[in-house]
CSV table of C-alpha atoms and ligand atoms in Angstrom, one decimal:
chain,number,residue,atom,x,y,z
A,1,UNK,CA,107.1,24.6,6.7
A,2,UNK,CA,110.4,25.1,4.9
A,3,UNK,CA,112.6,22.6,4.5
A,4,UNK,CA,116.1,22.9,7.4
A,5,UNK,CA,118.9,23.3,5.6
A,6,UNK,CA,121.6,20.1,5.3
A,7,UNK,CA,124.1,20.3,7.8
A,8,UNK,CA,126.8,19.5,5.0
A,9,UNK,CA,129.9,20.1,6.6
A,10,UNK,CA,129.1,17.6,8.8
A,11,UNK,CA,127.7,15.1,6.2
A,12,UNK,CA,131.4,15.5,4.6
A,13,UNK,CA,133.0,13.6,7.6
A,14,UNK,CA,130.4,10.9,7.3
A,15,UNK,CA,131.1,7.5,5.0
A,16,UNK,CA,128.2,7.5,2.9
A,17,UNK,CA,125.9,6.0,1.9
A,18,UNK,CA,123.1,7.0,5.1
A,19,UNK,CA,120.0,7.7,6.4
A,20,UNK,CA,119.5,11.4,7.2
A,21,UNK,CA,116.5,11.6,9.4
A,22,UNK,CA,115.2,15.2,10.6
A,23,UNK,CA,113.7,15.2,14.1
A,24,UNK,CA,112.1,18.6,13.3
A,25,UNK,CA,110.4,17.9,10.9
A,26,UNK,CA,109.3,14.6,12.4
A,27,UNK,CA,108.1,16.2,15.2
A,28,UNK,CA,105.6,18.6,13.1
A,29,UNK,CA,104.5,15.9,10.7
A,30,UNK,CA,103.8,14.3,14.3
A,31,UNK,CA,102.1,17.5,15.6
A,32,UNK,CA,100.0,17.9,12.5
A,33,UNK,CA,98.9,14.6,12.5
A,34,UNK,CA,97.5,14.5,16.2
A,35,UNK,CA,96.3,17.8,15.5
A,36,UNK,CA,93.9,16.5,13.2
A,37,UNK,CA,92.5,13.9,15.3
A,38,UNK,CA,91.8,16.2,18.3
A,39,UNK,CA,88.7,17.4,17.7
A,40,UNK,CA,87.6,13.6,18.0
A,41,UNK,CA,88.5,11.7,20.9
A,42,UNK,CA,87.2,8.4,19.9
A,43,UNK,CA,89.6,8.6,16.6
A,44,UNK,CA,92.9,6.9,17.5
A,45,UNK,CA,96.6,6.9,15.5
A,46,UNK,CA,98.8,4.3,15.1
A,47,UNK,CA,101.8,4.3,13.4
A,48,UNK,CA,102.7,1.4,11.0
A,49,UNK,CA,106.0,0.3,12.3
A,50,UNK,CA,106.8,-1.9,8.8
A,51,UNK,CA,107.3,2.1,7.6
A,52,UNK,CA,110.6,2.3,9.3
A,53,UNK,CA,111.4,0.9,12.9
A,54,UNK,CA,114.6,2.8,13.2
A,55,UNK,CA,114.9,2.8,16.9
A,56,UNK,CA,115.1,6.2,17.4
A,57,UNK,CA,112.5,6.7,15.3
A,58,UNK,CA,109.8,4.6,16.9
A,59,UNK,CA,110.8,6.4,20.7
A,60,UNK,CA,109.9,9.5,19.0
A,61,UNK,CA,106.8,8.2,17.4
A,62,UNK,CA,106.0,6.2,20.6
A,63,UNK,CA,107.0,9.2,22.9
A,64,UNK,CA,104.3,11.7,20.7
A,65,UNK,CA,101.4,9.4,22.2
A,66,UNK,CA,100.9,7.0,18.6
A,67,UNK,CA,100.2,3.6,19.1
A,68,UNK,CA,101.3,1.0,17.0
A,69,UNK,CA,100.3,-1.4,13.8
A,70,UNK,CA,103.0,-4.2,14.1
A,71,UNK,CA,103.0,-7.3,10.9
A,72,UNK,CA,105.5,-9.6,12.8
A,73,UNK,CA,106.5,-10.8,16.0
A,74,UNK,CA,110.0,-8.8,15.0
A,75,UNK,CA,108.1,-5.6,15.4
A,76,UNK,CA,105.8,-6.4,18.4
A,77,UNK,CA,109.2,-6.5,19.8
A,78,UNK,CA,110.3,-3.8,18.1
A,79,UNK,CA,107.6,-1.5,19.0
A,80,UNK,CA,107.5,-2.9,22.8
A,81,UNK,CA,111.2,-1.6,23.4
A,82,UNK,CA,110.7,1.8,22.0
A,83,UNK,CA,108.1,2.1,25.3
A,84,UNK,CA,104.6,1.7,22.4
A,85,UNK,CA,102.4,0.3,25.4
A,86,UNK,CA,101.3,-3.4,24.5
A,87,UNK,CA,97.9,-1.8,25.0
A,88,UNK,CA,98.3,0.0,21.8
A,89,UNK,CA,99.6,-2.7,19.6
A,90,UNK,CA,97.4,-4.1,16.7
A,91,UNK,CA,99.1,-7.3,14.9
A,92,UNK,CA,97.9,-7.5,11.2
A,93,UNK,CA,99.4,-9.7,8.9
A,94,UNK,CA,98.2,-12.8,6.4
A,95,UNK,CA,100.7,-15.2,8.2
A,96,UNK,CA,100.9,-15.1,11.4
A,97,UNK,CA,103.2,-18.0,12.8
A,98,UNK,CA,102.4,-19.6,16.0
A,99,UNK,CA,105.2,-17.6,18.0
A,100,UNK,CA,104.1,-14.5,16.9
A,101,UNK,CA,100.2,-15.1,17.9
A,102,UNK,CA,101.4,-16.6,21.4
A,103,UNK,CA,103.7,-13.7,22.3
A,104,UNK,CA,100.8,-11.3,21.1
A,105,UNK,CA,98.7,-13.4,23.6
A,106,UNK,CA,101.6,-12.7,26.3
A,107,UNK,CA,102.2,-9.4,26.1
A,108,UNK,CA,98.5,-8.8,25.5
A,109,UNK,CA,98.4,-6.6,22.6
A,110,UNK,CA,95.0,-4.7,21.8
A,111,UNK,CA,93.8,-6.3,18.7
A,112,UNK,CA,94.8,-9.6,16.2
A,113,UNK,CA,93.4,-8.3,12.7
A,114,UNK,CA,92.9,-11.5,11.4
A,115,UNK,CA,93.2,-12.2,7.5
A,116,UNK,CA,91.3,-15.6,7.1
A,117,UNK,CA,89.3,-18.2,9.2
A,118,UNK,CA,91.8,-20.7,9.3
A,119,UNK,CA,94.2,-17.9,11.5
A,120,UNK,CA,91.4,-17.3,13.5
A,121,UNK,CA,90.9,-20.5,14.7
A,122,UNK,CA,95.0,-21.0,15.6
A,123,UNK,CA,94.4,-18.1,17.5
A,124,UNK,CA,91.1,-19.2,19.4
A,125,UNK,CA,93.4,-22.1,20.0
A,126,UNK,CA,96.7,-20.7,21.2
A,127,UNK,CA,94.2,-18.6,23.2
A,128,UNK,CA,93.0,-21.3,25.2
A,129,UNK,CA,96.4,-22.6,25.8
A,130,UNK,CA,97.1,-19.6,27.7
A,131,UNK,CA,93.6,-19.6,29.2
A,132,UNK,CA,93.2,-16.0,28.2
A,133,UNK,CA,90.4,-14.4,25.4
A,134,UNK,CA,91.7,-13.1,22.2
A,135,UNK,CA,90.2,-9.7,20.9
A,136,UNK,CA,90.1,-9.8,17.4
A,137,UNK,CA,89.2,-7.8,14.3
A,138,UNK,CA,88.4,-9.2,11.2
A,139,UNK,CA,90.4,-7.5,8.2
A,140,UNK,CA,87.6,-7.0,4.9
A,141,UNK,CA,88.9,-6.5,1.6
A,142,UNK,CA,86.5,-4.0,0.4
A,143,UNK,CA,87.1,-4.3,-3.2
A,144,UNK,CA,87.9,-0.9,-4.0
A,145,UNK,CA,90.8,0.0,-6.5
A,146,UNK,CA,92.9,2.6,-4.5
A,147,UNK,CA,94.2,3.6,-8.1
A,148,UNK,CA,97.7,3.3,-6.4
A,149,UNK,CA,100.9,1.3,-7.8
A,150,UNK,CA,99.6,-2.5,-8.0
A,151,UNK,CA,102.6,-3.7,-6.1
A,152,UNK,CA,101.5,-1.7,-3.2
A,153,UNK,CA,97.2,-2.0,-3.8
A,154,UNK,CA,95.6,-4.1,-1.2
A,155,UNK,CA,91.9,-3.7,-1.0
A,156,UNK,CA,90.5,-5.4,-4.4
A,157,UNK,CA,88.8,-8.8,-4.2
A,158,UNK,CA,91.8,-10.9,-5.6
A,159,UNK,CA,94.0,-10.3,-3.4
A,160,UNK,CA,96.0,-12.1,-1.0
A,161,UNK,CA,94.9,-9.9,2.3
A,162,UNK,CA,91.4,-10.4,4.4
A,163,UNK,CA,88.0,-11.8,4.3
A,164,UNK,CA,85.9,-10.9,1.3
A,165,UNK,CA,83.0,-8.7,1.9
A,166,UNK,CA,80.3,-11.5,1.0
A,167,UNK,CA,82.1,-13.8,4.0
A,168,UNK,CA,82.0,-11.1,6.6
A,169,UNK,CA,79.2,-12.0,8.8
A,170,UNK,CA,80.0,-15.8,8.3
A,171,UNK,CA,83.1,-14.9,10.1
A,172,UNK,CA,81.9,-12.4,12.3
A,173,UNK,CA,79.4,-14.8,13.9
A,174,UNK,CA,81.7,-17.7,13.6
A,175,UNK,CA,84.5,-15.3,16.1
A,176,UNK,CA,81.3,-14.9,18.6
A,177,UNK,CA,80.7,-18.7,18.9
A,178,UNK,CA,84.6,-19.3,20.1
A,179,UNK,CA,84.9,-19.3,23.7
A,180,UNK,CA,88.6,-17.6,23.5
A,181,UNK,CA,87.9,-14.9,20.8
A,182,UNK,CA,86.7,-11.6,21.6
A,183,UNK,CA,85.4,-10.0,18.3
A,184,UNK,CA,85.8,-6.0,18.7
A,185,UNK,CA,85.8,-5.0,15.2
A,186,UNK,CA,86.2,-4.2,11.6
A,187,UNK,CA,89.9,-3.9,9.9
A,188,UNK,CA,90.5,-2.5,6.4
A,189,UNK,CA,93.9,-1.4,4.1
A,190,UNK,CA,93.3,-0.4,0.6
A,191,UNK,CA,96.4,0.6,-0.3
A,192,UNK,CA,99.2,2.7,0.0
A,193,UNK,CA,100.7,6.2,-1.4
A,194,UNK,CA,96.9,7.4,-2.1
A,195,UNK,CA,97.0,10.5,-2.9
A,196,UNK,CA,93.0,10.9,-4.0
A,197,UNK,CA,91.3,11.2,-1.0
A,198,UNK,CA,88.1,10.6,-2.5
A,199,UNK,CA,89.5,6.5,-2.6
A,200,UNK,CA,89.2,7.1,1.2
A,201,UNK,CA,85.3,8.3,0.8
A,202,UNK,CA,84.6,5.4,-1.3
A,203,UNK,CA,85.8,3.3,1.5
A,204,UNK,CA,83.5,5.0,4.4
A,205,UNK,CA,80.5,4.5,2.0
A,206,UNK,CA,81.6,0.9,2.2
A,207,UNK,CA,81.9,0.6,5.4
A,208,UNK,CA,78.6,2.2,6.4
A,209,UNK,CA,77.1,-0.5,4.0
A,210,UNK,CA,78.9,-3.6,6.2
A,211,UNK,CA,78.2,-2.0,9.4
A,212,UNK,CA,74.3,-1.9,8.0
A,213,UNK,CA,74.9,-5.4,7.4
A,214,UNK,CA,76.2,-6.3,10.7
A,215,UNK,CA,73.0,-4.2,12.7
A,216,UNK,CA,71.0,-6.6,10.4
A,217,UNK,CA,72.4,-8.9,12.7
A,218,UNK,CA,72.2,-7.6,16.0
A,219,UNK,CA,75.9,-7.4,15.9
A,220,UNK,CA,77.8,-5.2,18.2
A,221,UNK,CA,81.4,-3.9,16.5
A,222,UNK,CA,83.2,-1.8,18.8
A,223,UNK,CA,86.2,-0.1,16.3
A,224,UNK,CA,86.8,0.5,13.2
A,225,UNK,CA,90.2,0.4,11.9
A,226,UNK,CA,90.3,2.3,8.2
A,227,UNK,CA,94.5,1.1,7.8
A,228,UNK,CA,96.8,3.6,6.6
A,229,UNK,CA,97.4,4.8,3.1
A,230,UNK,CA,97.8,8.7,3.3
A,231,UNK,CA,100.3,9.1,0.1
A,232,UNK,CA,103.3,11.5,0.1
A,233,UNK,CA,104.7,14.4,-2.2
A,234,UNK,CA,108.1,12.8,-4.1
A,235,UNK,CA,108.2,15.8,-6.5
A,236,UNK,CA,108.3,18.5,-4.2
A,237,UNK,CA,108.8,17.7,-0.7
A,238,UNK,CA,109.7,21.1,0.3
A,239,UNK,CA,106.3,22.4,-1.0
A,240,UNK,CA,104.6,19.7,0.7
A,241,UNK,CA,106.4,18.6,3.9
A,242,UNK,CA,103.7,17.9,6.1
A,243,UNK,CA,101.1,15.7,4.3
A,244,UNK,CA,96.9,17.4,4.5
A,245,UNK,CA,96.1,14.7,7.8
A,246,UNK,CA,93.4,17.5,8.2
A,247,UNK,CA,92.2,16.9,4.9
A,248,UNK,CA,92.1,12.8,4.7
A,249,UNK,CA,90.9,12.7,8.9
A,250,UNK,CA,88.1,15.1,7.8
A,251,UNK,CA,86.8,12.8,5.0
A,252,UNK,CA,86.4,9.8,7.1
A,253,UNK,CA,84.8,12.3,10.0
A,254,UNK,CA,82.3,13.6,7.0
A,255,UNK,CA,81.1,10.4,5.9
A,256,UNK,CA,81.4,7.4,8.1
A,257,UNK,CA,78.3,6.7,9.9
A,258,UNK,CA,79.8,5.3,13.8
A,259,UNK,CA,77.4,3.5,16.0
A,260,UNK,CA,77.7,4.8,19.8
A,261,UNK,CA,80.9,4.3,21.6
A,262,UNK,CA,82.6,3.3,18.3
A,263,UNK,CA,86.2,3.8,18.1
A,264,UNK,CA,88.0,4.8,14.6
A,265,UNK,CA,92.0,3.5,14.4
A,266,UNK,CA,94.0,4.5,11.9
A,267,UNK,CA,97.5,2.8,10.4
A,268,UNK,CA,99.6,6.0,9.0
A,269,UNK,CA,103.2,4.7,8.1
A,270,UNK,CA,104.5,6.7,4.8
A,271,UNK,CA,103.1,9.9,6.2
A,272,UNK,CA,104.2,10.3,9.4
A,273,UNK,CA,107.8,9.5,8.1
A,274,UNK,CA,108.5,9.7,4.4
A,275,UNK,CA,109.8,13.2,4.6
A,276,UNK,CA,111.9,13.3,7.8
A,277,UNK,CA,114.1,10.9,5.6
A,278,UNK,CA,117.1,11.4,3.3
A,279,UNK,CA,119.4,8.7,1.8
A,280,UNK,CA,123.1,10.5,1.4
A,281,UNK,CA,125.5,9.3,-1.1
A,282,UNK,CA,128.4,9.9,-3.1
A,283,UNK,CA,129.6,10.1,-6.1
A,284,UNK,CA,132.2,7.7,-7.7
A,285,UNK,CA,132.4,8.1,-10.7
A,286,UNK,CA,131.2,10.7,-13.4
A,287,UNK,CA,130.9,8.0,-16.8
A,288,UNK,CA,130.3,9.5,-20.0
A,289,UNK,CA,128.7,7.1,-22.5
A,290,UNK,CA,128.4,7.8,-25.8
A,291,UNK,CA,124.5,9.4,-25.5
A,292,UNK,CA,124.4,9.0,-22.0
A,293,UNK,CA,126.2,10.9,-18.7
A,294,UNK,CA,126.1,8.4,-15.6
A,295,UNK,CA,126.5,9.6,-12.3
A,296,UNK,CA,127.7,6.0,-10.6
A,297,UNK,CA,126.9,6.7,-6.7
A,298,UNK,CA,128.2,4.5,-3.5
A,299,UNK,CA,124.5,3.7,-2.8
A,300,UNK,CA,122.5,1.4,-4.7
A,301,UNK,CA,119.1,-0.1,-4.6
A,302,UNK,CA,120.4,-2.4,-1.3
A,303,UNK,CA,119.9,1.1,0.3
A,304,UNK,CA,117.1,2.2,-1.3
A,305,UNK,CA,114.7,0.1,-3.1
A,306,UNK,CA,111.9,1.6,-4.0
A,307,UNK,CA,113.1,3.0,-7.5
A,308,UNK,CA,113.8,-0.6,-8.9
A,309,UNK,CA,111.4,-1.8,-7.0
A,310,UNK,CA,108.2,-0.1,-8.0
A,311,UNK,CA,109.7,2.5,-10.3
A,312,UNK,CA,108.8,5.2,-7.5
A,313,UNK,CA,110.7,8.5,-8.1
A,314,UNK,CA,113.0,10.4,-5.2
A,315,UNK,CA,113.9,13.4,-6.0
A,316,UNK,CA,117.9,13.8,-5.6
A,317,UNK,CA,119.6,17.2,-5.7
A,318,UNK,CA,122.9,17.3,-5.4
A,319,UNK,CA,124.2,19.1,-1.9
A,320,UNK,CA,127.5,20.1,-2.9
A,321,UNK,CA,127.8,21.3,-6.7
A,322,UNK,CA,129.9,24.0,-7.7
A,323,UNK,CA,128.2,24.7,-11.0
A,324,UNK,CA,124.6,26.1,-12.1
A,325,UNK,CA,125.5,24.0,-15.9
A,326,UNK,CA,122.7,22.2,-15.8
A,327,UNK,CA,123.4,18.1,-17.4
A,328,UNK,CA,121.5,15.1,-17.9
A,329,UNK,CA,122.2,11.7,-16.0
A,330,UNK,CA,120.9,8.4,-15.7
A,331,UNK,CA,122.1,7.9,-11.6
A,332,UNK,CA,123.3,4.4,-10.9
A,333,UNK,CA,124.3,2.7,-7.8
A,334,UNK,CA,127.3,-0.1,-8.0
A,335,UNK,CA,125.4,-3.3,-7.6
A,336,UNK,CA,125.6,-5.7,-10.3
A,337,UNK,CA,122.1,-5.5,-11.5
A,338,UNK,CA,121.1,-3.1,-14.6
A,339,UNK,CA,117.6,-2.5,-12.7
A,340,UNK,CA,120.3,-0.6,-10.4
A,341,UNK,CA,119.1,2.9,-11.4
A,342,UNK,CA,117.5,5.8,-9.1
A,343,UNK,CA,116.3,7.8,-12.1
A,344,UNK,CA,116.8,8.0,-15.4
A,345,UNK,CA,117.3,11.5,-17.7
A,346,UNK,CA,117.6,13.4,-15.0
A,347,UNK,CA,118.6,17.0,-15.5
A,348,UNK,CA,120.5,18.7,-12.4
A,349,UNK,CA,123.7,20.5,-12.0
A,350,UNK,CA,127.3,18.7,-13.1
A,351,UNK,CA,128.2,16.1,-10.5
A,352,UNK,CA,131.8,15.8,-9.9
A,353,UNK,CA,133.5,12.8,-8.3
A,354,UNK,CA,132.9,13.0,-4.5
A,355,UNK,CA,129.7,15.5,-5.1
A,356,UNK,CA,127.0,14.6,-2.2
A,357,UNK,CA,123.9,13.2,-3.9
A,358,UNK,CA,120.7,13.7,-1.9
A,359,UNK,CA,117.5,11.4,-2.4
A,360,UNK,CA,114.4,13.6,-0.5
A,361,UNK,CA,111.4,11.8,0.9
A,362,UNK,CA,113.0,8.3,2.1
A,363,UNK,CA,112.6,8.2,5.3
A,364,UNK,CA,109.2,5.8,4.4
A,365,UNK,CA,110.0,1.9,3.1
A,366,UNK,CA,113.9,2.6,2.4
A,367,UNK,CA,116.6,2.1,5.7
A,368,UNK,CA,113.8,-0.7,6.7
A,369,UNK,CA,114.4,-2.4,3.4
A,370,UNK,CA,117.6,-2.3,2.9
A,371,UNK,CA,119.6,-5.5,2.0
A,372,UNK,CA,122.8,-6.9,2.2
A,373,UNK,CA,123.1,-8.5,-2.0
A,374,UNK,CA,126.4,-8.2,-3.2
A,375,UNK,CA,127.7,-8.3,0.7
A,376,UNK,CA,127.3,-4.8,0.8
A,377,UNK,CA,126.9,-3.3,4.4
A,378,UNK,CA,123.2,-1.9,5.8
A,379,UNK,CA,123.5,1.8,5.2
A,380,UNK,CA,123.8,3.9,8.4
A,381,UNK,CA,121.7,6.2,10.2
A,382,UNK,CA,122.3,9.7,11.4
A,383,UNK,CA,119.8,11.8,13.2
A,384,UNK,CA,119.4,15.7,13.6
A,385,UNK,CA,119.3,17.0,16.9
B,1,LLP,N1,98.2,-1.0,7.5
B,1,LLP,C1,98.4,-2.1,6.7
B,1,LLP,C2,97.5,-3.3,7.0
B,1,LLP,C3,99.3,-2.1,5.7
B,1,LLP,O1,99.5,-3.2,5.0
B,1,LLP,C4,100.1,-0.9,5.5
B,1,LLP,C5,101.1,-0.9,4.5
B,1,LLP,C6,99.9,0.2,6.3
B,1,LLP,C7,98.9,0.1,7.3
B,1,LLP,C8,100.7,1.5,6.2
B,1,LLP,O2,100.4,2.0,5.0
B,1,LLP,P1,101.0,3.5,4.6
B,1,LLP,O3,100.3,4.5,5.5
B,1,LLP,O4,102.4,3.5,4.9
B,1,LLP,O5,100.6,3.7,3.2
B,1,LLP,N2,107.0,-0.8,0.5
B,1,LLP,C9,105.9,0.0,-0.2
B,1,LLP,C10,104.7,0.2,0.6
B,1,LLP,C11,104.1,-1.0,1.2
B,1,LLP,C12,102.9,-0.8,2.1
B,1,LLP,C13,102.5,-2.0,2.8
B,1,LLP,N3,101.4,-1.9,3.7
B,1,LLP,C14,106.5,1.2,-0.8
B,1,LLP,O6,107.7,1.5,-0.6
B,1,LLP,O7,105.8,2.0,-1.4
């Protein structure tokens, strides 16, 4: 699929900095995605709402049948008014405070994927409270290195997230002895913006091995939840709009061994929204150092983090040049921070005071992490028809 052109007339009348999100191509990432998972009907999607929980964006999501992976009580609530039935809600998260559990208790979401024994025993308790049974899932840090950025790695042993392999069927059997926990299942996340599908093989093989583990047992787990992780292209989003679902579904379907009835869930955030997504800016001001050209742009990493953040590259074109004279920046935004930079040597037409600057593929991790430092405003969001 090719791109849409910008509607840049229109983008002219607009104050910049925004979010540019295009429903169309949304709505094929979204139909490529549930394509892949048709074929099986015990495979289920949700969509991490911590991606971006745009309003507009979860009806859509919610409206395409998804259900959803929520991390705080913010986006149980979140994900309830865009219509995601409570029914289709998992709740993941190493820190769940007591609201959050007792209004996932309420609105009886699907599944708690619980991160350490301590939580699970709140819950059992909150449970009670409320008379009602808890299902849970434990979440396993499988110790596999998702050869990902390490800000954004989550499945080796050291880290914060889930119950260490060796401690599974402690916990597993310690959930079937509490009289308000339901224990439905396994949870894991290695990691995001993978890329190498064969870090999603490893992790089936894994799994098999726990599940073996667990039959040792006489242990009945009814789902599976593999998290999310399917990466994006940044380079060239045009080339590769729609991520391969096909591709990454089909691995897991190859190699993970399911006992009867056994339900797969998946957590997809960056791929089902990363390239729907364009942050729109302007420029302010063309500086020319003395070995250095600076495009300084109205947004800054308030609006877009992820370049300072984890030195992720978006590609930015510039919508509105007038020259093929190709230059060399370093773009900038205005905040008072040198890590303030969205790339650095970047070659691309000459930018011109009041040029449109385009950065593709951030529809993923950037509106929802906005901030407000230097008492800048939240960027604002425009959506295609
Ligand atoms: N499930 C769990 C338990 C997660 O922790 C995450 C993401 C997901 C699902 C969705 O992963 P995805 O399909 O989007 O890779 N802010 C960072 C990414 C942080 C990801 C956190 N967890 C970034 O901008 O790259």
């Amino acid at each position: 699929m090719q791109n849409m052109p910008f509607p840049i007339d229109w983008f002219q009348q607009q104050t910049t900095p925004f979010y540019y999100y295009d429903f169309r191509i949304l709505q094929k990432t979204l139909e490529a995605a549930k394509k892949a998972v048709v074929e099986n009907d015990n495979y289920h999607l949700h969509y991490a709402v911590k991606a971006n929980s745009n309003p507009q964006i979860l009806k859509k999501i919610s409206q395409a049948g998804l259900g959803a992976d929520c991390v705080s009580g913010g986006e149980i609530k979140a994900a309830l008014a865009a219509g995601f039935p409570a029914s289709s809600i998992v709740f993941a998260g190493v820190g769940k405070a007591d609201w959050e559990i007792k209004l996932a208790l309420e609105v009886q979401i699907s599944c708690f994927n619980v991160e350490s024994i301590p939580e699970l025993y709140v819950i059992n308790d909150l449970a009670a409270e409320q008379g009602v049974k808890a299902n849970i899932a434990f979440r396993i840090t499988p110790n596999i290195d998702a050869h990902t950025n390490s800000k954004i790695t989550t499945g080796l042993r050291e880290n914060k997230f889930g119950i260490a392999m060796e401690d599974m069927v402690f916990a597993v059997k310690e959930a079937i002895s509490l009289p308000h926990i339901n224990y439905v299942g396994l949870h894991f996340h290695i990691g995001s913006q993978i890329l190498d599908n064969s870090r999603f093989a490893v992790l089936s093989e894994r799994i098999n091995k726990l599940q073996d583990q667990l039959d040792a047992e006489n242990i009945k787990t009814s789902t599976i939840n593999v998290g999310g992780g399917l990466g994006v292209n940044y380079e060239y989003p045009d080339e590769h709009l729609i991520p391969d679902f096909k591709k990454y579904i089909d691995t897991f379907r190859h190699i993970l061994k399911l006992r009867p009835g056994q339900q797969v869930h998946f957590e997809l955030g960056r791929s089902i929204v990363a390239q729907c997504g364009t942050l729109i800016s302007r420029v302010l001001y063309v500086k020319e150092g003395h070995n250095k050209k600076f495009l300084i742009l109205d947004a800054g990493f308030t609006d877009l983090i992820r370049p300072a953040m984890y030195n992720a590259f978006h590609l930015a074109q510039n919508l509105t040049a007038t020259t093929k004279k190709i230059e060399k920046y370093d773009i900038v935004g205005p905040i008072c921070e040198s890590s303030d930079i969205f790339i650095k040597d970047f070659y691309m037409p000459e930018g011109k005071r009041g040029d449109l600057i385009a950065f593709r593929s951030a529809g993923a991790y950037g509106e929802i992490m906005a901030s407000q430092y230097n008492c800048r405003s939240l960027p604002n969001s425009i959506v295609s028809e």
